[in-house]
Amino acid sequence: MEVFLKSLPAQIANGIIVGAIYGLIGLSMLLISNVMKLVDLLRGDLAITGAYLCFWLSALCGFPFAVSITLAVPLTGVLGLVVERSVYRPLARRSHYAPLVAALGLSIAIQGALQLLFGPEMIGFEQTPPLLPKVAEWGLIRLSRLDVILVLSFVLLTSLLHYFLTRTRLGLGLLAVADDEEASYSCGIARNKVYSFSFFVASSIAGIVGILYGLQYGLEPGAGFGLTIRAFIIASLAGSRGVLGAAIAGLALGVVESVCTGLLGANYRDSYTFLVLLVLLWIWPEGLFGRIQKRYARI
Amino acid sequence: MSSINKFTFVSLSLVLAVVFIFSDCSRKSSESKRIQVGAILFETGEAKSYGIKSKRGYDLALKWAKSRDLSLIPDILYADSGADESKGVAEFKRLTEVERIRFIVGITGSGVAMAICPLLREKDVLVLEALDSAAKLTDCAPNFFRIYPSDVIQGSFLADWALELGWKRAGLVYIHNAWGEGMQEGVENGFTSKGGQILVKEGIQQNLTDFSSIIVKVRAAELDGLFLLIYPTGARRWLEQSTARGLVITTLGGDALTGTEVAQAGEASNGLMFSAPHPGEGREYEQFVEQYMKEFGENPDVYATKSYDAMRLALVALNELQSDKPQAIKRFLLAMDTFEGAAGPIRFDENGDLVEARYARYIYENGEAILVQQNTEE
């Protein structure tokens, strides 16, 4: 217990760092689940694909890292758009299960393709300039450049998305479709354009998450699964409170995981996460930030 | 269809059927002369490098057999478990039930082998393993032999090394599977029975990517050293993340740290120490090293050497018996006098374990594992 108490502040700091990744992938999932009313099981795989794209551009094609990120993020967005147009949109209206099954199949196919192209082993980004040296240290809390970039990206993207959804015409259109698809359609909002746009934005965010994840933990073709699960949990916890809810739920999930690992050990880390989710959803079925009857009222 | 066309059609069908039947028979009869052995390796996953090394060892053993004009050189049917136990079991079933293989040389991964043990007890199949070390494998099955020493011995070897380094308070991070738990038990028993204390003990899942919480715990405990008993990809992540999180601690690992993935951690791997079975010595070893260097342009590690020894022993047994009957091979292995392997002498006890185990100490310097000391334990 003495070791745990001593390490508690550092565990919370670690939780915030990993929670920033969770929060962003949760935002990406929430954007899609609220607008299109579907659970996208490809979120994590798209994120990892974005990271591999960045790796391919930087390490194999020789582009500078900043250029690679600039190219890989919109490319991941386009990839998401292609999935939406060619898989989700045609299948979504046929049955509830068809998009889920298609997403599962695609997830396996993406992992297989990544394994074929880049090999099954873990790869790491060449970091130029190095991102791991520390920038600050207080007791057991030690922050690297990458940690700072990660948290700043989280704050920036969350704020931008919040601003976009509440202050711009396109964002308000997106909210309208999420709120009431039929009513927004009768008001002249082009539903399909909103779907495509939300998929592009959500997949671009997933691309950023993948790159940050790859820089922090290395890349493996199967790494997307864990991210998808976390995204799913956060979307459930965030309920209808959208951007803010997903951000807070992501950070909370990261902190719970980290503190529980510090206290109880790493072996059953995923079990703690799901146990916490189960208890929270049992108490608040609409999610931590949900409203009682409107499950998917706002983004 | 006219009557001529009908006649032509029927005749052609008959001719084709006869050709097919005869070609199939001739294929079967030529195949029946070839003996096949199976190998379930890590070709993908956490420790892919083991699979590469094993195949190299097997290839060189086959070349050795050809150079000595051995009459029976089997085909090797490779299967990939990807370090996944259920996949390993499925591959074992495929090899033994579909391919009808009776002799398997290598089921890499103690966890995979442990999952296969119950099936092995019910089948007339013999396994000669090259790289598995879990203590529990001693009781795997009557037809299970291995040329890799048990973790109980390695655990005690590591514990003694730590005590020599002056450790009193240590941490232990291990992977939750048959290999990791066997090593953990050996190290913990060896270390605590001689006055050491394990203050942080963390079992982890194989696919864990974020070690930061454990790293903070180890830093907070102010330990003398850390036992790191995990697979090479995990070890690479551990080293990179512990450098980023400011953990500076003397670290001792098990033989899994031989994997090339560890060296990919670059400077973070410097100073990491680990134990592994004795790499070998003498004429057999020198010849093997020379051949390996010629073929692959680098020195062999213990996995390649052990795999070479396992396949060579399998070839000797097959040629001595001119058969792959499991019970005959079992009798041969139990009755044989010491077999001089490249990695050292091989002699089995009644459980199929090695009678003699020899270990060596290594340290990583500039991305390379350097041998620092060789020991022998029995």
PDB file of C-alpha atoms in Angstrom, chain B residues 153-372:
ATOM      1  CA  ILE B 153      17.032 -24.865 -12.894  1.00  0.00           C
ATOM      2  CA  GLN B 154      17.192 -21.586 -14.814  1.00  0.00           C
ATOM      3  CA  GLY B 155      15.159 -19.805 -12.135  1.00  0.00           C
ATOM      4  CA  SER B 156      17.574 -20.899  -9.458  1.00  0.00           C
ATOM      5  CA  PHE B 157      20.511 -19.930 -11.721  1.00  0.00           C
ATOM      6  CA  LEU B 158      19.061 -16.394 -12.114  1.00  0.00           C
ATOM      7  CA  ALA B 159      18.380 -16.092  -8.393  1.00  0.00           C
ATOM      8  CA  ASP B 160      21.994 -16.978  -7.591  1.00  0.00           C
ATOM      9  CA  TRP B 161      23.193 -14.426 -10.117  1.00  0.00           C
ATOM     10  CA  ALA B 162      21.032 -11.721  -8.501  1.00  0.00           C
ATOM     11  CA  LEU B 163      22.379 -12.567  -5.053  1.00  0.00           C
ATOM     12  CA  GLU B 164      25.914 -12.375  -6.408  1.00  0.00           C
ATOM     13  CA  LEU B 165      25.072  -8.873  -7.625  1.00  0.00           C
ATOM     14  CA  GLY B 166      24.117  -7.993  -4.068  1.00  0.00           C
ATOM     15  CA  TRP B 167      20.353  -7.737  -4.543  1.00  0.00           C
ATOM     16  CA  LYS B 168      18.219  -7.942  -1.444  1.00  0.00           C
ATOM     17  CA  ARG B 169      15.024  -6.216  -2.616  1.00  0.00           C
ATOM     18  CA  ALA B 170      13.884  -7.181  -6.071  1.00  0.00           C
ATOM     19  CA  GLY B 171      10.927  -6.833  -8.374  1.00  0.00           C
ATOM     20  CA  LEU B 172       9.569  -9.532 -10.651  1.00  0.00           C
ATOM     21  CA  VAL B 173       7.651  -8.953 -13.878  1.00  0.00           C
ATOM     22  CA  TYR B 174       6.571 -12.127 -15.620  1.00  0.00           C
ATOM     23  CA  ILE B 175       4.279 -13.223 -18.364  1.00  0.00           C
ATOM     24  CA  HIS B 176       1.184 -15.173 -17.410  1.00  0.00           C
ATOM     25  CA  ASN B 177       1.680 -18.459 -19.203  1.00  0.00           C
ATOM     26  CA  ALA B 178       3.314 -21.796 -18.567  1.00  0.00           C
ATOM     27  CA  TRP B 179       6.807 -20.487 -19.349  1.00  0.00           C
ATOM     28  CA  GLY B 180       6.491 -17.264 -17.345  1.00  0.00           C
ATOM     29  CA  GLU B 181       4.900 -18.900 -14.325  1.00  0.00           C
ATOM     30  CA  GLY B 182       7.507 -21.668 -14.283  1.00  0.00           C
ATOM     31  CA  MET B 183      10.312 -19.115 -14.393  1.00  0.00           C
ATOM     32  CA  GLN B 184       8.632 -16.932 -11.770  1.00  0.00           C
ATOM     33  CA  GLU B 185       8.319 -19.879  -9.415  1.00  0.00           C
ATOM     34  CA  GLY B 186      11.947 -20.902  -9.921  1.00  0.00           C
ATOM     35  CA  VAL B 187      13.304 -17.369  -9.464  1.00  0.00           C
ATOM     36  CA  GLU B 188      11.096 -16.531  -6.494  1.00  0.00           C
ATOM     37  CA  ASN B 189      11.847 -19.758  -4.651  1.00  0.00           C
ATOM     38  CA  GLY B 190      15.570 -19.500  -5.362  1.00  0.00           C
ATOM     39  CA  PHE B 191      15.773 -15.815  -4.385  1.00  0.00           C
ATOM     40  CA  THR B 192      13.610 -15.808  -1.254  1.00  0.00           C
ATOM     41  CA  SER B 193      15.032 -19.065   0.093  1.00  0.00           C
ATOM     42  CA  LYS B 194      18.442 -17.376   0.223  1.00  0.00           C
ATOM     43  CA  GLY B 195      17.279 -14.231   2.010  1.00  0.00           C
ATOM     44  CA  GLY B 196      16.081 -12.055  -0.883  1.00  0.00           C
ATOM     45  CA  GLN B 197      12.741 -10.238  -0.888  1.00  0.00           C
ATOM     46  CA  ILE B 198      10.384  -9.827  -3.827  1.00  0.00           C
ATOM     47  CA  LEU B 199       8.645  -6.504  -3.186  1.00  0.00           C
ATOM     48  CA  VAL B 200       6.910  -5.962  -6.514  1.00  0.00           C
ATOM     49  CA  LYS B 201       5.472  -8.936  -8.369  1.00  0.00           C
ATOM     50  CA  GLU B 202       3.522  -8.334 -11.573  1.00  0.00           C
ATOM     51  CA  GLY B 203       2.055 -10.981 -13.832  1.00  0.00           C
ATOM     52  CA  ILE B 204       1.130  -9.558 -17.213  1.00  0.00           C
ATOM     53  CA  GLN B 205      -0.833 -10.701 -20.231  1.00  0.00           C
ATOM     54  CA  GLN B 206       1.138 -11.469 -23.379  1.00  0.00           C
ATOM     55  CA  ASN B 207      -0.337  -8.618 -25.432  1.00  0.00           C
ATOM     56  CA  LEU B 208       0.157  -5.814 -22.900  1.00  0.00           C
ATOM     57  CA  THR B 209       1.407  -2.676 -24.653  1.00  0.00           C
ATOM     58  CA  ASP B 210       1.364  -0.031 -21.925  1.00  0.00           C
ATOM     59  CA  PHE B 211       3.823  -0.782 -19.117  1.00  0.00           C
ATOM     60  CA  SER B 212       3.829   2.699 -17.593  1.00  0.00           C
ATOM     61  CA  SER B 213       1.835   1.786 -14.458  1.00  0.00           C
ATOM     62  CA  ILE B 214       4.173  -1.087 -13.611  1.00  0.00           C
ATOM     63  CA  ILE B 215       7.230   1.051 -14.332  1.00  0.00           C
ATOM     64  CA  VAL B 216       6.005   3.690 -11.868  1.00  0.00           C
ATOM     65  CA  LYS B 217       5.413   0.968  -9.273  1.00  0.00           C
ATOM     66  CA  VAL B 218       8.950  -0.371  -9.708  1.00  0.00           C
ATOM     67  CA  ARG B 219      10.383   3.150  -9.417  1.00  0.00           C
ATOM     68  CA  ALA B 220       8.369   3.820  -6.267  1.00  0.00           C
ATOM     69  CA  ALA B 221       9.545   0.600  -4.587  1.00  0.00           C
ATOM     70  CA  GLU B 222      13.245   1.589  -4.816  1.00  0.00           C
ATOM     71  CA  LEU B 223      14.485  -1.888  -5.605  1.00  0.00           C
ATOM     72  CA  ASP B 224      17.998  -3.262  -6.004  1.00  0.00           C
ATOM     73  CA  GLY B 225      17.090  -5.012  -9.225  1.00  0.00           C
ATOM     74  CA  LEU B 226      14.370  -6.424 -11.413  1.00  0.00           C
ATOM     75  CA  PHE B 227      13.712  -9.879 -12.849  1.00  0.00           C
ATOM     76  CA  LEU B 228      12.130  -9.399 -16.279  1.00  0.00           C
ATOM     77  CA  LEU B 229      10.625 -12.702 -17.377  1.00  0.00           C
ATOM     78  CA  ILE B 230       8.726 -11.740 -20.512  1.00  0.00           C
ATOM     79  CA  TYR B 231       8.906 -12.319 -24.285  1.00  0.00           C
ATOM     80  CA  PRO B 232      11.191 -10.275 -26.549  1.00  0.00           C
ATOM     81  CA  THR B 233       8.594  -7.913 -28.073  1.00  0.00           C
ATOM     82  CA  GLY B 234       7.236  -7.132 -24.628  1.00  0.00           C
ATOM     83  CA  ALA B 235      10.804  -6.682 -23.388  1.00  0.00           C
ATOM     84  CA  ARG B 236      11.488  -4.203 -26.182  1.00  0.00           C
ATOM     85  CA  ARG B 237       8.420  -2.199 -25.164  1.00  0.00           C
ATOM     86  CA  TRP B 238       9.417  -2.427 -21.506  1.00  0.00           C
ATOM     87  CA  LEU B 239      12.927  -1.135 -22.201  1.00  0.00           C
ATOM     88  CA  GLU B 240      11.744   1.739 -24.408  1.00  0.00           C
ATOM     89  CA  GLN B 241       9.026   2.800 -22.004  1.00  0.00           C
ATOM     90  CA  SER B 242      11.155   2.454 -18.885  1.00  0.00           C
ATOM     91  CA  THR B 243      13.806   4.676 -20.486  1.00  0.00           C
ATOM     92  CA  ALA B 244      11.127   7.266 -21.311  1.00  0.00           C
ATOM     93  CA  ARG B 245       9.711   7.064 -17.757  1.00  0.00           C
ATOM     94  CA  GLY B 246      13.133   7.398 -16.138  1.00  0.00           C
ATOM     95  CA  LEU B 247      13.479   3.930 -14.642  1.00  0.00           C
ATOM     96  CA  VAL B 248      17.138   3.057 -14.144  1.00  0.00           C
ATOM     97  CA  ILE B 249      17.513  -0.382 -12.601  1.00  0.00           C
ATOM     98  CA  THR B 250      19.728  -3.442 -12.986  1.00  0.00           C
ATOM     99  CA  THR B 251      17.641  -5.970 -14.883  1.00  0.00           C
ATOM    100  CA  LEU B 252      18.016  -9.732 -15.205  1.00  0.00           C
ATOM    101  CA  GLY B 253      15.974 -11.718 -17.683  1.00  0.00           C
ATOM    102  CA  GLY B 254      15.442 -15.258 -18.821  1.00  0.00           C
ATOM    103  CA  ASP B 255      16.349 -16.982 -22.048  1.00  0.00           C
ATOM    104  CA  ALA B 256      13.416 -15.359 -23.899  1.00  0.00           C
ATOM    105  CA  LEU B 257      15.495 -12.188 -24.074  1.00  0.00           C
ATOM    106  CA  THR B 258      17.707 -13.899 -26.658  1.00  0.00           C
ATOM    107  CA  GLY B 259      15.131 -12.826 -29.285  1.00  0.00           C
ATOM    108  CA  THR B 260      16.367 -10.262 -31.806  1.00  0.00           C
ATOM    109  CA  GLU B 261      13.434  -7.969 -30.962  1.00  0.00           C
ATOM    110  CA  VAL B 262      15.212  -6.936 -27.745  1.00  0.00           C
ATOM    111  CA  ALA B 263      18.173  -5.481 -29.623  1.00  0.00           C
ATOM    112  CA  GLN B 264      15.742  -3.299 -31.600  1.00  0.00           C
ATOM    113  CA  ALA B 265      15.245  -1.263 -28.424  1.00  0.00           C
ATOM    114  CA  GLY B 266      18.668   0.208 -29.295  1.00  0.00           C
ATOM    115  CA  GLU B 267      20.441   2.012 -26.475  1.00  0.00           C
ATOM    116  CA  ALA B 268      17.635   1.125 -24.073  1.00  0.00           C
ATOM    117  CA  SER B 269      18.822  -2.502 -24.174  1.00  0.00           C
ATOM    118  CA  ASN B 270      22.357  -1.647 -23.028  1.00  0.00           C
ATOM    119  CA  GLY B 271      23.223  -3.316 -19.742  1.00  0.00           C
ATOM    120  CA  LEU B 272      20.299  -5.736 -19.811  1.00  0.00           C
ATOM    121  CA  MET B 273      21.521  -9.117 -18.538  1.00  0.00           C
ATOM    122  CA  PHE B 274      19.978 -12.510 -19.141  1.00  0.00           C
ATOM    123  CA  SER B 275      20.657 -16.191 -18.796  1.00  0.00           C
ATOM    124  CA  ALA B 276      20.261 -18.800 -21.504  1.00  0.00           C
ATOM    125  CA  PRO B 277      21.288 -22.395 -21.927  1.00  0.00           C
ATOM    126  CA  HIS B 278      24.941 -22.919 -22.674  1.00  0.00           C
ATOM    127  CA  PRO B 279      25.542 -22.059 -26.344  1.00  0.00           C
ATOM    128  CA  GLY B 280      27.768 -25.082 -26.934  1.00  0.00           C
ATOM    129  CA  GLU B 281      31.405 -25.957 -27.392  1.00  0.00           C
ATOM    130  CA  GLY B 282      33.647 -28.544 -28.985  1.00  0.00           C
ATOM    131  CA  ARG B 283      33.991 -29.860 -32.524  1.00  0.00           C
ATOM    132  CA  GLU B 284      30.254 -30.301 -33.224  1.00  0.00           C
ATOM    133  CA  TYR B 285      29.544 -26.750 -32.125  1.00  0.00           C
ATOM    134  CA  GLU B 286      32.412 -25.254 -34.106  1.00  0.00           C
ATOM    135  CA  GLN B 287      31.308 -27.044 -37.257  1.00  0.00           C
ATOM    136  CA  PHE B 288      27.751 -25.848 -36.743  1.00  0.00           C
ATOM    137  CA  VAL B 289      28.838 -22.249 -36.149  1.00  0.00           C
ATOM    138  CA  GLU B 290      30.982 -22.327 -39.279  1.00  0.00           C
ATOM    139  CA  GLN B 291      28.141 -23.713 -41.377  1.00  0.00           C
ATOM    140  CA  TYR B 292      25.604 -21.288 -39.893  1.00  0.00           C
ATOM    141  CA  MET B 293      27.896 -18.326 -40.486  1.00  0.00           C
ATOM    142  CA  LYS B 294      28.395 -19.438 -44.089  1.00  0.00           C
ATOM    143  CA  GLU B 295      24.671 -19.799 -44.721  1.00  0.00           C
ATOM    144  CA  PHE B 296      23.225 -16.863 -42.776  1.00  0.00           C
ATOM    145  CA  GLY B 297      26.113 -14.451 -42.201  1.00  0.00           C
ATOM    146  CA  GLU B 298      25.808 -14.330 -38.419  1.00  0.00           C
ATOM    147  CA  ASN B 299      26.539 -16.363 -35.327  1.00  0.00           C
ATOM    148  CA  PRO B 300      23.824 -18.803 -34.238  1.00  0.00           C
ATOM    149  CA  ASP B 301      22.028 -18.223 -30.960  1.00  0.00           C
ATOM    150  CA  VAL B 302      20.999 -20.952 -28.556  1.00  0.00           C
ATOM    151  CA  TYR B 303      17.604 -21.409 -30.270  1.00  0.00           C
ATOM    152  CA  ALA B 304      19.154 -22.173 -33.622  1.00  0.00           C
ATOM    153  CA  THR B 305      21.674 -24.518 -31.990  1.00  0.00           C
ATOM    154  CA  LYS B 306      19.049 -26.377 -29.967  1.00  0.00           C
ATOM    155  CA  SER B 307      16.789 -26.709 -33.017  1.00  0.00           C
ATOM    156  CA  TYR B 308      19.710 -28.076 -35.006  1.00  0.00           C
ATOM    157  CA  ASP B 309      20.419 -30.606 -32.257  1.00  0.00           C
ATOM    158  CA  ALA B 310      16.771 -31.690 -32.017  1.00  0.00           C
ATOM    159  CA  MET B 311      16.450 -32.287 -35.745  1.00  0.00           C
ATOM    160  CA  ARG B 312      19.825 -34.035 -35.917  1.00  0.00           C
ATOM    161  CA  LEU B 313      18.844 -36.349 -33.082  1.00  0.00           C
ATOM    162  CA  ALA B 314      15.522 -37.020 -34.845  1.00  0.00           C
ATOM    163  CA  LEU B 315      17.401 -37.882 -38.050  1.00  0.00           C
ATOM    164  CA  VAL B 316      19.725 -40.236 -36.219  1.00  0.00           C
ATOM    165  CA  ALA B 317      16.769 -41.985 -34.579  1.00  0.00           C
ATOM    166  CA  LEU B 318      14.820 -42.286 -37.844  1.00  0.00           C
ATOM    167  CA  ASN B 319      17.806 -43.716 -39.693  1.00  0.00           C
ATOM    168  CA  GLU B 320      18.765 -46.055 -36.916  1.00  0.00           C
ATOM    169  CA  LEU B 321      15.221 -47.443 -36.774  1.00  0.00           C
ATOM    170  CA  GLN B 322      14.250 -46.914 -40.429  1.00  0.00           C
ATOM    171  CA  SER B 323      10.831 -46.053 -39.090  1.00  0.00           C
ATOM    172  CA  ASP B 324       8.863 -43.235 -37.474  1.00  0.00           C
ATOM    173  CA  LYS B 325       6.974 -45.488 -35.053  1.00  0.00           C
ATOM    174  CA  PRO B 326       6.585 -43.410 -31.867  1.00  0.00           C
ATOM    175  CA  GLN B 327       7.157 -46.243 -29.410  1.00  0.00           C
ATOM    176  CA  ALA B 328      10.307 -47.376 -31.197  1.00  0.00           C
ATOM    177  CA  ILE B 329      11.694 -43.832 -31.182  1.00  0.00           C
ATOM    178  CA  LYS B 330      10.796 -43.476 -27.517  1.00  0.00           C
ATOM    179  CA  ARG B 331      12.696 -46.668 -26.657  1.00  0.00           C
ATOM    180  CA  PHE B 332      15.643 -45.437 -28.728  1.00  0.00           C
ATOM    181  CA  LEU B 333      15.759 -42.046 -26.955  1.00  0.00           C
ATOM    182  CA  LEU B 334      15.550 -43.567 -23.499  1.00  0.00           C
ATOM    183  CA  ALA B 335      18.120 -46.261 -24.210  1.00  0.00           C
ATOM    184  CA  MET B 336      20.685 -44.195 -26.119  1.00  0.00           C
ATOM    185  CA  ASP B 337      23.975 -43.271 -24.584  1.00  0.00           C
ATOM    186  CA  THR B 338      24.855 -39.560 -24.521  1.00  0.00           C
ATOM    187  CA  PHE B 339      24.212 -37.870 -27.868  1.00  0.00           C
ATOM    188  CA  GLU B 340      26.827 -35.234 -28.616  1.00  0.00           C
ATOM    189  CA  GLY B 341      24.841 -32.197 -29.674  1.00  0.00           C
ATOM    190  CA  ALA B 342      26.300 -28.879 -30.794  1.00  0.00           C
ATOM    191  CA  ALA B 343      24.832 -27.272 -27.650  1.00  0.00           C
ATOM    192  CA  GLY B 344      26.216 -30.002 -25.402  1.00  0.00           C
ATOM    193  CA  PRO B 345      25.554 -33.591 -24.440  1.00  0.00           C
ATOM    194  CA  ILE B 346      21.976 -34.894 -24.596  1.00  0.00           C
ATOM    195  CA  ARG B 347      20.755 -37.655 -22.333  1.00  0.00           C
ATOM    196  CA  PHE B 348      17.189 -38.090 -21.141  1.00  0.00           C
ATOM    197  CA  ASP B 349      15.790 -39.106 -17.788  1.00  0.00           C
ATOM    198  CA  GLU B 350      12.639 -41.240 -17.499  1.00  0.00           C
ATOM    199  CA  ASN B 351      10.439 -38.102 -17.858  1.00  0.00           C
ATOM    200  CA  GLY B 352      12.018 -37.090 -21.147  1.00  0.00           C
ATOM    201  CA  ASP B 353      13.917 -34.198 -19.511  1.00  0.00           C
ATOM    202  CA  LEU B 354      17.624 -33.543 -19.907  1.00  0.00           C
ATOM    203  CA  VAL B 355      19.795 -35.125 -17.256  1.00  0.00           C
ATOM    204  CA  GLU B 356      22.311 -32.297 -17.457  1.00  0.00           C
ATOM    205  CA  ALA B 357      21.587 -28.568 -17.796  1.00  0.00           C
ATOM    206  CA  ARG B 358      24.183 -25.949 -18.605  1.00  0.00           C
ATOM    207  CA  TYR B 359      23.668 -22.179 -18.550  1.00  0.00           C
ATOM    208  CA  ALA B 360      25.493 -19.067 -19.610  1.00  0.00           C
ATOM    209  CA  ARG B 361      25.286 -15.374 -18.706  1.00  0.00           C
ATOM    210  CA  TYR B 362      24.860 -12.658 -21.304  1.00  0.00           C
ATOM    211  CA  ILE B 363      24.733  -8.879 -21.362  1.00  0.00           C
ATOM    212  CA  TYR B 364      23.443  -6.546 -24.085  1.00  0.00           C
ATOM    213  CA  GLU B 365      25.982  -4.036 -25.335  1.00  0.00           C
ATOM    214  CA  ASN B 366      25.385  -1.842 -28.370  1.00  0.00           C
ATOM    215  CA  GLY B 367      22.443  -3.939 -29.486  1.00  0.00           C
ATOM    216  CA  GLU B 368      24.276  -7.244 -29.222  1.00  0.00           C
ATOM    217  CA  ALA B 369      24.052 -10.026 -26.658  1.00  0.00           C
ATOM    218  CA  ILE B 370      27.562 -10.741 -25.384  1.00  0.00           C
ATOM    219  CA  LEU B 371      28.477 -13.918 -23.560  1.00  0.00           C
ATOM    220  CA  VAL B 372      30.049 -13.094 -20.197  1.00  0.00           C
TER     221      VAL B 372
END
